[in-house]
């Protein structure tokens, strides 16, 4: 019997800490807050003490007041949003805070179509955003203003931070964005987006970040690396009816290196991994993609250096070097699509691409894989060289005894509707409340 690559996806697991990965390559040091949650509770800045009420028509001003008049006046503090439902019309930018936490134990509902971001956390240091009861959520109600309203959370140039044990639902646009910064940890997150493009789960750039134990449903990016980025560890990701994970889109001046994606399970994805660019310049190098399992995806491993949805860059192409794909197992639904496609720019051929134990098949049993201007080992890659070449193909057949990859309990049969509310999932609490 054909042996599947082993994959352990433990979404919302409580026993994992930053200490486990702090000394492991590609991370360069510790991630997450530098002081404990308990230490930040020296001062509690409860929004109900700053003009907020449960059932509020706009909790935004109370959040801003609690931050300005309490968090920023204390050495350490926790901005607390208690259990209950709150509408929000005023988006908040919480800038330049240190040694603080944002504890969201209630549910915040988008109540305005103003663009921007419902929450921006900017220039934070030693920061933690979390739910103590694993029920804290932001409900974007995106079906009411699809691709024409706010994004939910943006972390901007922050350091030593974490975002965990939260639920993000139906953003009108993207859900969670990490814009550069360093030493961040995102974990135990459930993201429920619509079955439509523009519903990105997590987009992340910056240095020395750890993303783990995340489930994403949408029809765009699952967990995707953006430029610039280095020393990221992304693992135990469940793309459950999602567009799939990726790197890009990439353009001029790309600098992405030293990254591991591992233990990624994609159910019903557009792809399992898409590295996309359209010419441009710069590099992507030293990346390991390890232990990927896919079921029912339209594409599998897809490197496309002529991505037609992107405006062409001015350079000859982004240089891809030293990319390793190890232990992949998937059945692709379309017999007309290549389960492995490595299309590199003629002006910047890919080098040192390694496919090791990559088993990608199609339902009919026979698949055609494609390569262009790409060198390395596996699939249709040419063994050595640095010059361009036209697309070449090779055929792979389903091995005797092969069975489709296993499922996970909770696999969705389809994505969520675009024109009705997406329910907030119930997540079992991982720890007792600290309140």
Coordinates of C-alpha atoms in Angstrom, one line a residue:
X1 CA 0.0 0.0 0.0
X2 CA 1.3 3.5 -0.9
X3 CA 2.4 5.3 2.2
X4 CA 1.2 8.8 2.8
X5 CA 3.4 11.5 4.2
X6 CA 2.6 12.0 7.9
X7 CA 1.0 15.3 8.8
X8 CA -0.1 16.4 12.2
X9 CA -2.5 19.4 12.2
X10 CA -3.4 20.3 15.7
X11 CA -5.5 23.4 15.3
X12 CA -6.2 25.4 18.4
X13 CA -3.8 23.3 20.6
X14 CA -3.1 24.7 24.0
X15 CA 0.1 23.1 24.9
X16 CA 2.3 24.8 22.3
X17 CA 4.5 27.7 23.4
X18 CA 7.0 30.0 21.7
X19 CA 9.7 28.4 23.7
X20 CA 9.5 25.3 21.5
X21 CA 10.4 27.2 18.4
X22 CA 12.5 30.0 19.8
X23 CA 15.9 28.3 19.0
X24 CA 14.8 26.5 15.9
X25 CA 15.9 27.6 12.5
X26 CA 14.6 29.6 10.7
X27 CA 13.7 31.6 13.8
X28 CA 16.5 33.7 15.1
X29 CA 15.3 34.1 18.7
X30 CA 12.3 34.3 20.9
X31 CA 8.9 35.4 19.6
X32 CA 5.9 36.9 21.4
X33 CA 5.6 39.2 24.4
X34 CA 8.5 39.7 26.7
X35 CA 6.3 40.0 29.8
X36 CA 3.6 37.6 31.0
X37 CA -0.2 38.0 30.6
X38 CA -0.4 38.2 34.4
X39 CA 2.1 41.0 34.6
X40 CA 0.0 43.1 32.2
X41 CA -2.9 42.7 34.5
X42 CA -1.5 45.1 37.0
X43 CA -3.9 47.7 35.6
X44 CA -7.3 46.7 34.0
X45 CA -8.7 49.2 31.5
X46 CA -12.2 47.9 31.1
X47 CA -14.1 49.6 28.2
X48 CA -17.2 49.6 30.4
X49 CA -15.4 52.2 32.6
X50 CA -14.6 54.4 29.7
X51 CA -18.0 55.0 28.1
X52 CA -18.7 51.6 26.7
X53 CA -21.8 49.4 27.3
X54 CA -22.6 45.8 26.5
X55 CA -24.9 46.1 23.4
X56 CA -23.2 49.4 22.4
X57 CA -24.0 50.8 19.0
X58 CA -20.4 51.9 18.7
X59 CA -17.7 50.5 21.1
X60 CA -14.9 52.2 19.1
X61 CA -14.8 55.5 21.1
X62 CA -14.7 53.5 24.4
X63 CA -11.8 51.4 23.2
X64 CA -9.9 54.6 22.1
X65 CA -10.6 56.2 25.5
X66 CA -9.5 53.2 27.5
X67 CA -6.3 53.1 25.5
X68 CA -5.5 56.8 25.7
X69 CA -6.5 57.4 29.3
X70 CA -5.6 54.1 30.9
X71 CA -3.2 51.9 28.8
X72 CA -0.9 54.7 27.8
X73 CA -0.7 56.1 31.4
X74 CA 0.3 52.8 33.0
X75 CA 3.6 50.9 33.0
X76 CA 1.7 47.7 32.2
X77 CA -2.0 47.3 31.4
X78 CA -4.7 45.2 29.9
X79 CA -7.5 46.8 27.8
X80 CA -10.4 44.6 28.5
X81 CA -13.6 44.0 26.4
X82 CA -15.8 41.7 28.5
X83 CA -18.1 39.0 27.2
X84 CA -21.2 40.4 25.3
X85 CA -22.0 41.8 21.9
X86 CA -20.9 45.2 20.7
X87 CA -21.4 47.0 17.4
X88 CA -18.5 49.1 16.1
X89 CA -18.7 52.1 13.8
X90 CA -15.5 53.9 14.7
X91 CA -12.3 52.2 13.7
X92 CA -9.4 52.4 16.1
X93 CA -5.7 52.9 15.6
X94 CA -3.9 52.0 18.8
X95 CA -0.4 53.5 18.3
X96 CA 2.8 53.4 20.3
X97 CA 1.9 51.3 23.3
X98 CA 4.3 49.1 25.3
X99 CA 3.8 46.3 27.8
X100 CA 0.1 45.9 27.2
X101 CA -2.6 43.5 26.2
X102 CA -5.9 43.7 24.4
X103 CA -8.2 41.1 25.9
X104 CA -11.3 40.5 23.7
X105 CA -13.8 38.2 25.4
X106 CA -16.9 39.5 23.6
X107 CA -18.0 39.7 20.0
X108 CA -17.6 42.9 18.0
X109 CA -19.8 43.4 14.9
X110 CA -18.9 45.7 12.1
X111 CA -21.5 48.4 11.9
X112 CA -20.1 50.8 9.3
X113 CA -18.9 50.5 5.7
X114 CA -16.0 52.9 6.2
X115 CA -12.9 51.5 4.5
X116 CA -9.6 51.0 6.4
X117 CA -9.2 48.6 9.3
X118 CA -11.4 48.0 12.3
X119 CA -8.3 47.5 14.4
X120 CA -4.8 48.8 13.7
X121 CA -2.1 48.0 16.3
X122 CA 0.9 50.1 15.4
X123 CA 4.4 50.4 16.8
X124 CA 3.5 48.1 19.7
X125 CA 6.2 46.5 21.8
X126 CA 5.6 43.6 24.2
X127 CA 1.9 43.3 23.1
X128 CA -0.7 40.6 23.3
X129 CA -4.1 40.4 21.7
X130 CA -6.1 37.4 22.8
X131 CA -9.3 36.0 24.1
X132 CA -9.3 34.3 27.5
X133 CA -12.4 32.2 26.8
X134 CA -11.6 31.4 23.1
X135 CA -14.9 33.1 22.3
X136 CA -13.6 36.5 21.4
X137 CA -14.5 37.4 17.8
X138 CA -14.7 40.1 15.2
X139 CA -17.7 39.5 12.9
X140 CA -17.2 41.5 9.7
X141 CA -20.6 40.8 8.2
X142 CA -18.8 41.1 4.8
X143 CA -21.8 39.9 2.9
X144 CA -23.4 43.4 3.4
X145 CA -20.5 45.2 1.7
X146 CA -18.4 42.7 -0.1
X147 CA -14.9 44.0 -1.1
X148 CA -16.1 47.5 -0.2
X149 CA -15.6 47.8 3.6
X150 CA -12.9 47.5 6.2
X151 CA -10.3 44.8 6.9
X152 CA -10.4 43.4 10.5
X153 CA -6.9 43.6 12.0
X154 CA -3.6 45.1 10.9
X155 CA -0.4 44.8 12.9
X156 CA 2.0 47.5 11.8
X157 CA 5.8 47.6 12.6
X158 CA 5.3 46.0 16.0
X159 CA 7.8 43.9 17.8
X160 CA 7.5 41.1 20.5
X161 CA 3.8 40.5 20.1
X162 CA 1.3 37.8 19.8
X163 CA -2.3 37.3 18.5
X164 CA -4.0 34.2 19.7
X165 CA -7.2 32.3 20.7
X166 CA -9.4 34.6 18.6
X167 CA -12.0 34.2 15.8
X168 CA -12.2 36.4 12.7
X169 CA -15.3 36.0 10.6
X170 CA -16.4 37.3 7.2
X171 CA -14.3 40.4 6.7
X172 CA -15.5 42.6 3.8
X173 CA -11.9 42.3 2.6
X174 CA -8.8 40.8 4.3
X175 CA -8.9 39.3 7.8
X176 CA -5.5 39.6 9.4
X177 CA -2.4 41.4 8.1
X178 CA 1.0 41.6 9.7
X179 CA 2.9 44.5 8.1
X180 CA 6.6 44.0 8.7
X181 CA 7.7 44.2 12.4
X182 CA 9.5 41.4 14.2
X183 CA 9.3 38.6 16.8
X184 CA 5.6 38.0 16.3
X185 CA 3.6 34.9 17.1
X186 CA 0.1 34.1 15.7
X187 CA -1.6 31.0 16.9
X188 CA -4.9 29.3 17.8
X189 CA -6.8 31.3 15.3
X190 CA -10.0 30.4 13.4
X191 CA -10.7 32.5 10.3
X192 CA -14.0 32.1 8.4
X193 CA -14.2 34.0 5.2
X194 CA -16.4 33.9 2.2
X195 CA -16.0 31.7 -0.9
X196 CA -14.7 34.6 -3.0
X197 CA -11.4 36.3 -3.9
X198 CA -10.3 39.3 -1.7
X199 CA -10.9 37.3 1.5
X200 CA -7.3 36.7 2.5
X201 CA -6.8 34.9 5.8
X202 CA -3.3 35.9 7.0
X203 CA -0.9 38.0 5.0
X204 CA 2.4 38.3 6.7
X205 CA 5.7 40.1 6.2
X206 CA 8.6 41.0 8.5
X207 CA 11.2 39.1 10.4
X208 CA 11.3 36.3 12.9
X209 CA 7.6 35.5 13.1
X210 CA 6.0 32.2 14.1
X211 CA 2.5 31.3 12.7
X212 CA 1.0 28.0 13.9
X213 CA -2.2 26.1 14.6
X214 CA -4.5 28.2 12.4
X215 CA -7.6 27.2 10.4
X216 CA -8.7 29.3 7.4
X217 CA -11.8 29.1 5.3
X218 CA -12.0 31.5 2.3
X219 CA -11.3 31.5 -1.4
X220 CA -8.1 33.5 -1.5
X221 CA -4.8 33.5 0.5
X222 CA -4.8 31.0 3.4
X223 CA -1.5 31.9 5.1
X224 CA 0.7 33.8 2.6
X225 CA 4.1 35.5 2.9
X226 CA 4.4 39.0 1.5
X227 CA 7.5 41.0 0.7
X228 CA 9.8 41.7 2.5
X229 CA 10.1 38.7 4.8
X230 CA 12.8 36.6 6.4
X231 CA 13.1 33.9 9.1
X232 CA 9.5 32.8 9.3
X233 CA 8.2 29.5 10.7
X234 CA 4.7 28.6 9.4
X235 CA 3.3 25.3 10.5
X236 CA 0.3 23.3 11.4
X237 CA -2.0 25.2 9.0
X238 CA -5.4 23.9 7.9
X239 CA -6.7 25.5 4.7
X240 CA -10.2 24.2 4.9
X241 CA -12.0 25.2 1.6
X242 CA -9.5 28.0 1.0
X243 CA -7.6 29.5 -1.9
X244 CA -4.5 28.0 -0.4
X245 CA -1.2 29.3 0.9
X246 CA 1.5 31.1 -1.1
X247 CA 4.3 33.6 -1.5
X248 CA 3.5 36.8 -3.3
X249 CA 2.4 38.4 -5.4
X250 CA 6.0 39.4 -6.0
X251 CA 7.2 42.4 -8.0
X252 CA 10.3 44.6 -8.1
X253 CA 12.7 44.6 -5.1
X254 CA 11.6 41.3 -3.6
X255 CA 13.7 40.1 -0.6
X256 CA 12.3 36.9 0.9
X257 CA 14.5 34.3 2.5
X258 CA 14.9 31.7 5.2
X259 CA 11.4 30.4 5.7
X260 CA 9.8 27.0 6.6
X261 CA 6.3 26.0 5.7
X262 CA 5.5 22.6 7.2
X263 CA 2.6 20.4 8.2
X264 CA 0.0 22.1 5.9
X265 CA -3.3 20.4 5.1
X266 CA -5.4 21.8 2.2
X267 CA -8.9 20.6 1.7
X268 CA -10.7 21.9 -1.4
X269 CA -8.2 24.5 -2.2
X270 CA -7.5 26.5 -5.3
X271 CA -3.9 25.4 -4.8
X272 CA -1.6 23.9 -2.1
X273 CA 1.2 26.4 -2.6
X274 CA 1.4 29.2 -5.2
X275 CA 4.5 31.3 -5.7
X276 CA 3.4 34.1 -8.0
X277 CA 5.1 36.9 -9.8
X278 CA 5.1 38.6 -13.2
X279 CA 8.7 39.5 -14.0
X280 CA 10.0 41.9 -11.4
X281 CA 13.4 41.8 -9.5
X282 CA 15.0 40.6 -6.3
X283 CA 15.0 37.1 -4.9
X284 CA 13.2 34.3 -3.0
X285 CA 15.7 31.9 -1.5
X286 CA 16.3 29.2 1.2
X287 CA 12.7 28.0 1.7
X288 CA 11.6 24.5 2.9
X289 CA 8.0 23.3 2.1
X290 CA 7.7 20.1 4.2
X291 CA 4.8 17.7 4.8
X292 CA 1.9 19.0 2.7
X293 CA -1.3 17.0 2.2
X294 CA -4.0 18.0 -0.2
X295 CA -7.5 16.8 -1.0
X296 CA -9.7 18.1 -3.8
X297 CA -7.5 21.0 -4.8
X298 CA -7.6 22.5 -8.3
X299 CA -3.9 22.9 -8.4
X300 CA -1.1 21.5 -6.3
X301 CA 2.4 22.9 -6.4
X302 CA 2.4 26.0 -8.7
X303 CA 5.3 28.4 -9.4
X304 CA 4.1 30.9 -11.9
X305 CA 6.6 33.7 -12.8
X306 CA 4.1 35.0 -15.4
X307 CA 1.1 35.5 -13.2
X308 CA -1.3 37.2 -15.5
X309 CA -3.4 38.8 -12.7
X310 CA -0.4 41.0 -11.7
X311 CA 1.0 44.0 -13.6
X312 CA 4.5 43.1 -14.9
X313 CA 7.5 44.4 -13.0
X314 CA 10.3 46.3 -14.6
X315 CA 12.9 43.6 -14.0
X316 CA 13.6 40.4 -15.9
X317 CA 12.2 38.2 -13.1
X318 CA 12.4 37.4 -9.4
X319 CA 15.2 34.9 -8.8
X320 CA 14.1 31.7 -7.0
X321 CA 16.9 29.7 -5.5
X322 CA 17.2 26.8 -3.1
X323 CA 13.6 25.9 -2.7
X324 CA 12.9 22.4 -1.3
X325 CA 9.6 20.6 -1.5
X326 CA 9.6 17.5 0.7
X327 CA 6.9 14.9 1.5
X328 CA 3.9 16.1 -0.5
X329 CA 0.9 13.9 -1.0
X330 CA -2.2 15.0 -3.0
X331 CA -4.9 14.2 -5.4
X332 CA -5.8 17.0 -7.8
X333 CA -9.4 17.2 -9.0
X334 CA -8.8 18.4 -12.6
X335 CA -7.3 16.1 -15.2
X336 CA -6.4 19.1 -17.4
X337 CA -4.3 21.0 -14.8
X338 CA -0.7 20.1 -13.9
X339 CA -0.4 19.0 -10.3
X340 CA 3.2 20.3 -10.4
X341 CA 3.9 23.4 -12.4
X342 CA 7.3 25.2 -12.2
X343 CA 7.2 28.1 -14.6
X344 CA 10.2 30.4 -14.0
X345 CA 11.1 33.7 -15.7
X346 CA 13.3 33.3 -18.8
X347 CA 15.3 36.3 -17.6
X348 CA 15.8 34.8 -14.2
X349 CA 15.7 31.0 -14.3
X350 CA 15.1 29.1 -11.0
X351 CA 18.0 27.1 -9.6
X352 CA 18.4 24.5 -6.9
X353 CA 14.8 23.5 -6.8
X354 CA 14.4 20.1 -5.1
X355 CA 11.3 17.9 -5.1
X356 CA 11.8 15.0 -2.7
X357 CA 9.0 12.4 -2.1
X358 CA 6.5 14.6 -3.9
X359 CA 3.5 12.5 -4.9
X360 CA 0.9 14.5 -6.8
X361 CA -1.7 12.8 -8.9
X362 CA -5.0 13.5 -10.6
X363 CA -8.3 11.7 -10.5
X364 CA -7.8 10.0 -13.9
X365 CA -4.5 8.5 -12.7
X366 CA -2.2 10.1 -15.3
X367 CA -0.9 13.6 -14.9
X368 CA 1.3 16.0 -17.0
X369 CA 3.7 18.2 -15.1
X370 CA 5.3 21.3 -16.6
X371 CA 8.6 23.1 -16.2
X372 CA 10.1 26.2 -17.8
X373 CA 13.5 27.7 -17.2
X374 CA 13.9 25.7 -13.9
X375 CA 16.8 23.6 -12.7
X376 CA 17.1 21.1 -9.9
X377 CA 15.9 17.5 -9.1
X378 CA 12.5 16.0 -9.5
X379 CA 9.4 16.3 -11.8
X380 CA 10.5 17.7 -15.2
X381 CA 13.3 20.0 -13.9
X382 CA 16.5 20.0 -15.8
X383 CA 19.5 18.9 -13.8
X384 CA 21.8 21.9 -14.3
X385 CA 22.1 25.1 -16.1
X386 CA 21.4 28.8 -15.8
X387 CA 19.9 29.6 -19.2
X388 CA 16.2 29.8 -20.2
X389 CA 14.3 27.0 -21.9
X390 CA 10.8 26.6 -23.2
X391 CA 8.1 24.6 -21.4
X392 CA 8.8 20.9 -21.1
X393 CA 6.4 18.3 -19.8
X394 CA 6.6 14.8 -18.4
X395 CA 3.9 12.3 -17.4
X396 CA 3.4 10.7 -14.0
X397 CA 1.1 7.8 -13.4
X398 CA -0.8 6.8 -10.3
X399 CA 1.2 4.1 -8.4
X400 CA -0.4 0.7 -7.7
X401 CA -2.1 0.6 -4.3
X402 CA -2.4 4.4 -4.0
X403 CA -5.4 5.7 -2.0
X404 CA -6.5 9.3 -1.6
X405 CA -5.0 11.2 1.3
X406 CA -6.9 11.0 4.7
X407 CA -9.4 13.6 5.8
X408 CA -9.6 15.6 9.0
X409 CA -12.7 15.7 11.1
X410 CA -14.3 19.0 10.4
X411 CA -13.3 19.1 6.7
X412 CA -15.9 21.3 4.9
X413 CA -17.5 20.1 1.7
X414 CA -17.8 23.6 0.3
X415 CA -17.0 27.2 1.1
X416 CA -19.4 29.7 2.8
X417 CA -21.9 31.7 0.8
X418 CA -21.1 35.2 -0.4
X419 CA -24.6 36.7 0.2
X420 CA -25.5 35.6 3.7
X421 CA -24.0 35.8 7.2
X422 CA -21.2 33.4 8.1
X423 CA -21.7 31.9 11.5
X424 CA -19.1 32.4 14.2
X425 CA -17.7 28.9 15.1
X426 CA -17.8 27.6 18.6
X427 CA -14.3 26.9 19.8
X428 CA -13.6 24.9 22.9
X429 CA -11.8 27.1 25.5
X430 CA -8.2 26.2 26.0
X431 CA -7.7 27.6 29.4
X432 CA -9.8 29.0 32.2
X433 CA -10.6 32.7 32.1
X434 CA -8.0 35.0 33.6
X435 CA -10.8 37.4 34.6

